[in-house]
Amino acid sequence: MSEHRRKPPQPQGGGRASARRAAQQRPGRGAPAGRDVPTASHSGPYTQQPAQGSRADARRAAQRGASGRGRGATGSARGAGRPDKRFINYPRSDRDGWKRFVPSWKLVSGTAFGFFAVIIAGTGIGIAMVSTPDPNKAAKAQNNVFYWADGTQMVATGGSMNRQIVPISSIPRSMRDAVIAAENESFETDKGVDPMGIARAVWNMGTGGSTQGGSTITQQYVKNTYLDSDQTLKRKVTELFIALRLGVSEEKDTVLAGYLNTAYYGRDAYGIQAAARAYFGKDSQDLNPSECAFLAAVLKGPNLYNPDGGIGAAATPALNEDRARKRWAWVLDREVEVGRMEAGERAKYKDFPALVESEQARGMTGQIGYLVDTAKAYVMKTKGITAEQMALGGYRIKTTFEKPKVDAMTKAVEDIRAGLIDEKKRPETDTFVQFGAASVDVKTGALVALYGGPGWDQKYFSNNANTSGVPVGSTWKPYVLAAAMEYGTQNSGGKGISVDSKYQANDLTVINNREGKPLRDASGNPFRQKNESPTAFGYVTLNEAMEKSINVPFAQLVFDVGHEKVRSVAKATGILEESINPNADASFALGTSTPSAIRMADSYATFAASGTHREPYSVIAVEKNGEKLTGFEPPKDQRAMDNAVADNVTKVLQNVIENGTGKKAKKLGRPAAGKTGTTDENKSAWFVGYTPELSTSVVLFRTDPNSAEKELISMKGVGDIPSLHGGDIPAEIWTEYMSEALKGKPVTEFPEAEDIGVTADSAGAPSPTPVAPVTPSTSPSSLPPTSPPPSPTPSKGDGRPCKPWELYCDPDTTRGTTDGGTNTGTTSGVIGGPSGSPSPSPSGRPGRPGGLTGSTTTSTMQD
């Protein structure tokens, strides 16, 4: 090779680079001409620079050179190339191919040793750096301050039961045994940590799951000192080091006392002494084994095991008490199982321990307890705060509740109760009558008032405004009508239907499924829907059916529309899915679903707002330690249905008040719409109504709050009224409250409802005879000429004048046609078959498509 192709002489040097250059030289002489064979000179070696290369190429070249033939070779032994001066020989230079990546035993053992050395050293340093928790400084409770919507203070809660530290000698042996048996059987022998629990916690945090994982008493004690800290890996590691330190440095009695003195027991009580006073009115050292078992049960989770109730739908007083009773019995049995109680001793405790009145409840008079409970639930849900963290306090919470409206609602309920209920005179009928109510601002969704019950100070902890399990009766029918207007029926050719569509309304009419076949009752016979009245109505318009709250038309309509379409409409207006009857039966249309009063008021506000839904909210702003928390802006508006559909529902519900079962609400004296609701055996009675400003729901029901089942009891005879309906007491309360709440407010009208939909009568309806247009009448509609005249039904006063003491007497109200109840039989029906796609709304307004305006017949019924 010519000299000009070779690199100039390189300076002499040492190190790894020099070794590589030396290794790249061929050791033999007499190489054939034309090969790139370096030659030696007094000035140093020459070598050709590879066109492209890497360190790996150099190593391979060196290995080939070391094993090649020729004079001057140093040997043919494997690995006799250049020495590897790396600290860690990996990948291995003395191996070929895949074997280069197989670590040597020295590397494996050295790595393992180094890993464990780092872990041990890190653990030692971590334990040395953390301090032992001080129960006197941990979990200090502060006040939570709640404010009315106008910024004035409503109440300050919490902080009144700051923990009082007691020594282990003041904690009964039975309390120690109960807690160890229930939570950490190996407490006296473990080292303070649970490796599996730690692994779960790390895995959960890594996968975005729950950060809870520690399960030993020591770990729980440490966790209690960080209740208001962030759930982070750093905090979890700190807890681990503290638990390890306590496990090796502290006596078990010290750790156990620390845990029992810092744990949260509910009723704003931190520590065993505060808990003993809060639940039993005695000092901790005087607790008996049964009471100790109860407190150990509450430690499982006060929000779910405190019999007073907690935050959330799953934490009602009834559910909590049931859980507490079962766990109390389990704790006692567990003590026997692990040898911490004799079976004979266990047999002594058969009755659940009696609890004293809550100190917290005594400070929550009137509606304050229910308002605070509602606002706390909203804050906890919005920010993911636990009940224990909330109980630590420090929050400044501004609510949406308006004191004048809350006072007006309370007065309306109490006035009616005082004039109606007489438990001494009528104990068989007037005991256990419960009232609930809620009021929502139509334009914002803000919850401005509620009535939850007599008050926490009266030992009534269930919030009747947010209760579940009370069927809403015929107040559900507007959702069936709205679905028919929006989606149409199988008889409308895919178009929304008009309220002038006629349906059979006679009592005991057979209901057909979507295939046109009769539903079957339990005995296999055709199912016949019952009305409230045996009146032979014949075919009536849906407008009249709503006005008189006739059951049969809506029981058939729900099959013609499809149950899922009705569910969709209800959910779009704010009804929670878990409260909706999941069955596809006829009674679904008549109100067997069980939304709360809050949800019903908010849902009807969607009709008032022309189809715009706003989620109910009860908190405007929250501060913690002077810092404003995010997430408490009013919920965004959502389009639930076409404007025209909502406005037409409102028009129909205005007719209910003007001419139908809601007549008593006419006394409000301003535009209003609403619907009455009554269930079988008068077990519940509702009135839900609204103006353009406010939407309010009122519910009455009977249940024994001390019973285990909390079953609903018939209200027949309550207030000396033979059959109580939604148009009676609930409508009276609604009217009195709304009159006061809207006093001084300008009168506004609902948007005018445009004509929508096509007339799509049910199967069998007579064909209409063309008639000349008639002048609309303001009187209630007459019955269709094809049906026999209804037999007269007695009014509440039976035609006689009302007596002075008859608060609810209304000689103009006809009871025979009011508010049909739900049927008790549930039958399965077929839902299959499309309802047809809704057509675009002709209104031109934004919103989900509604029905097309089609050919309609002139109705003689006017709103």
mmCIF file of C-alpha atoms in Angstrom, residues 447-586:
data_model
loop_
_atom_site.group_PDB
_atom_site.id
_atom_site.type_symbol
_atom_site.label_atom_id
_atom_site.label_comp_id
_atom_site.label_asym_id
_atom_site.label_seq_id
_atom_site.Cartn_x
_atom_site.Cartn_y
_atom_site.Cartn_z
ATOM 1 C CA LEU A 447 -79.096 24.123 46.940
ATOM 2 C CA VAL A 448 -80.587 27.052 48.838
ATOM 3 C CA ALA A 449 -82.676 25.278 51.506
ATOM 4 C CA LEU A 450 -83.566 21.871 52.839
ATOM 5 C CA TYR A 451 -85.525 20.239 55.617
ATOM 6 C CA GLY A 452 -83.912 17.067 56.872
ATOM 7 C CA GLY A 453 -85.993 16.235 59.927
ATOM 8 C CA PRO A 454 -86.666 17.321 63.517
ATOM 9 C CA GLY A 455 -82.943 17.838 64.151
ATOM 10 C CA TRP A 456 -79.877 16.044 65.448
ATOM 11 C CA ASP A 457 -80.644 17.482 68.861
ATOM 12 C CA GLN A 458 -83.886 15.481 68.704
ATOM 13 C CA LYS A 459 -81.878 12.303 68.053
ATOM 14 C CA TYR A 460 -82.987 12.141 64.446
ATOM 15 C CA PHE A 461 -79.852 11.767 62.344
ATOM 16 C CA SER A 462 -81.260 10.665 58.971
ATOM 17 C CA ASN A 463 -81.404 13.504 56.469
ATOM 18 C CA ASN A 464 -84.879 13.173 54.935
ATOM 19 C CA ALA A 465 -83.930 15.622 52.183
ATOM 20 C CA ASN A 466 -81.247 13.210 51.034
ATOM 21 C CA THR A 467 -82.905 9.951 51.972
ATOM 22 C CA SER A 468 -83.174 6.998 49.640
ATOM 23 C CA GLY A 469 -85.722 4.193 49.537
ATOM 24 C CA VAL A 470 -88.872 6.345 49.347
ATOM 25 C CA PRO A 471 -90.688 5.788 45.995
ATOM 26 C CA VAL A 472 -91.569 9.010 44.179
ATOM 27 C CA GLY A 473 -94.921 7.857 42.819
ATOM 28 C CA SER A 474 -96.527 9.774 39.979
ATOM 29 C CA THR A 475 -93.910 12.533 40.053
ATOM 30 C CA TRP A 476 -92.049 10.115 37.751
ATOM 31 C CA LYS A 477 -94.629 10.429 34.953
ATOM 32 C CA PRO A 478 -93.146 13.634 33.467
ATOM 33 C CA TYR A 479 -90.019 11.666 32.520
ATOM 34 C CA VAL A 480 -92.149 9.179 30.575
ATOM 35 C CA LEU A 481 -93.921 12.038 28.796
ATOM 36 C CA ALA A 482 -90.636 13.855 28.049
ATOM 37 C CA ALA A 483 -89.155 10.677 26.555
ATOM 38 C CA ALA A 484 -92.232 10.258 24.329
ATOM 39 C CA MET A 485 -91.949 13.864 23.166
ATOM 40 C CA GLU A 486 -88.258 13.538 22.451
ATOM 41 C CA TYR A 487 -87.870 10.017 21.078
ATOM 42 C CA GLY A 488 -91.368 9.193 19.889
ATOM 43 C CA THR A 489 -93.112 5.847 20.168
ATOM 44 C CA GLN A 490 -93.396 2.791 18.014
ATOM 45 C CA ASN A 491 -96.665 4.306 16.727
ATOM 46 C CA SER A 492 -95.224 7.682 15.706
ATOM 47 C CA GLY A 493 -92.937 6.716 12.853
ATOM 48 C CA GLY A 494 -89.813 7.845 14.659
ATOM 49 C CA LYS A 495 -91.156 11.307 15.450
ATOM 50 C CA GLY A 496 -91.776 12.836 18.849
ATOM 51 C CA ILE A 497 -95.410 12.713 19.865
ATOM 52 C CA SER A 498 -97.815 15.436 20.916
ATOM 53 C CA VAL A 499 -99.539 15.634 24.291
ATOM 54 C CA ASP A 500 -102.794 15.453 22.284
ATOM 55 C CA SER A 501 -102.104 11.782 21.571
ATOM 56 C CA LYS A 502 -104.834 9.626 23.087
ATOM 57 C CA TYR A 503 -104.415 6.568 25.288
ATOM 58 C CA GLN A 504 -106.857 4.194 26.944
ATOM 59 C CA ALA A 505 -107.395 5.248 30.571
ATOM 60 C CA ASN A 506 -109.998 2.859 31.965
ATOM 61 C CA ASP A 507 -109.246 1.123 35.231
ATOM 62 C CA LEU A 508 -107.876 -2.430 34.991
ATOM 63 C CA THR A 509 -106.881 -2.101 31.345
ATOM 64 C CA VAL A 510 -104.589 -4.828 29.974
ATOM 65 C CA ILE A 511 -101.083 -3.493 29.245
ATOM 66 C CA ASN A 512 -99.269 -4.719 26.127
ATOM 67 C CA ASN A 513 -95.529 -5.006 25.623
ATOM 68 C CA ARG A 514 -93.713 -3.578 22.588
ATOM 69 C CA GLU A 515 -94.659 -6.618 20.563
ATOM 70 C CA GLY A 516 -98.335 -5.913 21.178
ATOM 71 C CA LYS A 517 -98.762 -8.939 23.437
ATOM 72 C CA PRO A 518 -100.338 -8.677 26.901
ATOM 73 C CA LEU A 519 -98.089 -8.598 29.927
ATOM 74 C CA ARG A 520 -98.621 -11.497 32.305
ATOM 75 C CA ASP A 521 -99.116 -11.385 36.047
ATOM 76 C CA ALA A 522 -97.690 -13.869 38.524
ATOM 77 C CA SER A 523 -100.459 -16.377 37.806
ATOM 78 C CA GLY A 524 -99.963 -16.158 34.049
ATOM 79 C CA ASN A 525 -103.070 -14.117 33.344
ATOM 80 C CA PRO A 526 -103.023 -10.852 31.384
ATOM 81 C CA PHE A 527 -101.767 -8.062 33.633
ATOM 82 C CA ARG A 528 -104.328 -5.302 34.267
ATOM 83 C CA GLN A 529 -103.151 -1.923 35.483
ATOM 84 C CA LYS A 530 -105.109 -0.363 38.328
ATOM 85 C CA ASN A 531 -105.951 3.325 38.618
ATOM 86 C CA GLU A 532 -106.588 5.238 41.803
ATOM 87 C CA SER A 533 -110.226 5.509 40.749
ATOM 88 C CA PRO A 534 -112.551 3.018 38.994
ATOM 89 C CA THR A 535 -113.830 5.862 36.815
ATOM 90 C CA ALA A 536 -114.316 4.829 33.177
ATOM 91 C CA PHE A 537 -112.270 7.550 31.490
ATOM 92 C CA GLY A 538 -112.136 5.928 28.052
ATOM 93 C CA TYR A 539 -109.467 7.371 25.743
ATOM 94 C CA VAL A 540 -107.877 10.568 27.045
ATOM 95 C CA THR A 541 -105.063 12.786 25.856
ATOM 96 C CA LEU A 542 -101.714 12.540 27.608
ATOM 97 C CA ASN A 543 -102.305 16.090 28.820
ATOM 98 C CA GLU A 544 -105.472 15.004 30.615
ATOM 99 C CA ALA A 545 -103.830 11.825 31.861
ATOM 100 C CA MET A 546 -101.140 13.934 33.533
ATOM 101 C CA GLU A 547 -103.682 16.421 34.869
ATOM 102 C CA LYS A 548 -105.673 13.693 36.607
ATOM 103 C CA SER A 549 -102.621 11.501 37.245
ATOM 104 C CA ILE A 550 -104.240 8.456 35.626
ATOM 105 C CA ASN A 551 -102.001 5.403 35.756
ATOM 106 C CA VAL A 552 -103.117 3.300 32.787
ATOM 107 C CA PRO A 553 -102.004 5.639 29.950
ATOM 108 C CA PHE A 554 -98.478 5.975 31.341
ATOM 109 C CA ALA A 555 -98.170 2.256 32.091
ATOM 110 C CA GLN A 556 -98.802 1.647 28.366
ATOM 111 C CA LEU A 557 -96.796 4.652 27.158
ATOM 112 C CA VAL A 558 -93.589 3.471 28.836
ATOM 113 C CA PHE A 559 -93.680 0.301 26.731
ATOM 114 C CA ASP A 560 -94.430 2.251 23.563
ATOM 115 C CA VAL A 561 -91.456 4.548 24.220
ATOM 116 C CA GLY A 562 -89.067 2.038 25.756
ATOM 117 C CA HIS A 563 -87.863 1.893 29.359
ATOM 118 C CA GLU A 564 -84.286 2.734 28.426
ATOM 119 C CA LYS A 565 -85.379 5.947 26.725
ATOM 120 C CA VAL A 566 -87.138 7.023 29.917
ATOM 121 C CA ARG A 567 -84.086 6.120 31.999
ATOM 122 C CA SER A 568 -81.936 8.171 29.661
ATOM 123 C CA VAL A 569 -84.135 11.241 30.080
ATOM 124 C CA ALA A 570 -84.271 10.877 33.872
ATOM 125 C CA LYS A 571 -80.492 10.537 34.154
ATOM 126 C CA ALA A 572 -79.935 13.510 31.855
ATOM 127 C CA THR A 573 -81.963 15.671 34.247
ATOM 128 C CA GLY A 574 -79.849 14.611 37.232
ATOM 129 C CA ILE A 575 -81.505 11.475 38.628
ATOM 130 C CA LEU A 576 -78.825 9.073 39.854
ATOM 131 C CA GLU A 577 -78.808 5.720 38.110
ATOM 132 C CA GLU A 578 -78.594 3.762 41.352
ATOM 133 C CA SER A 579 -81.950 5.208 42.438
ATOM 134 C CA ILE A 580 -83.773 4.216 39.237
ATOM 135 C CA ASN A 581 -85.871 1.045 39.195
ATOM 136 C CA PRO A 582 -83.884 -1.382 36.994
ATOM 137 C CA ASN A 583 -86.930 -3.462 36.030
ATOM 138 C CA ALA A 584 -88.787 -3.190 32.733
ATOM 139 C CA ASP A 585 -92.266 -3.458 34.199
ATOM 140 C CA ALA A 586 -95.414 -1.333 34.084
#
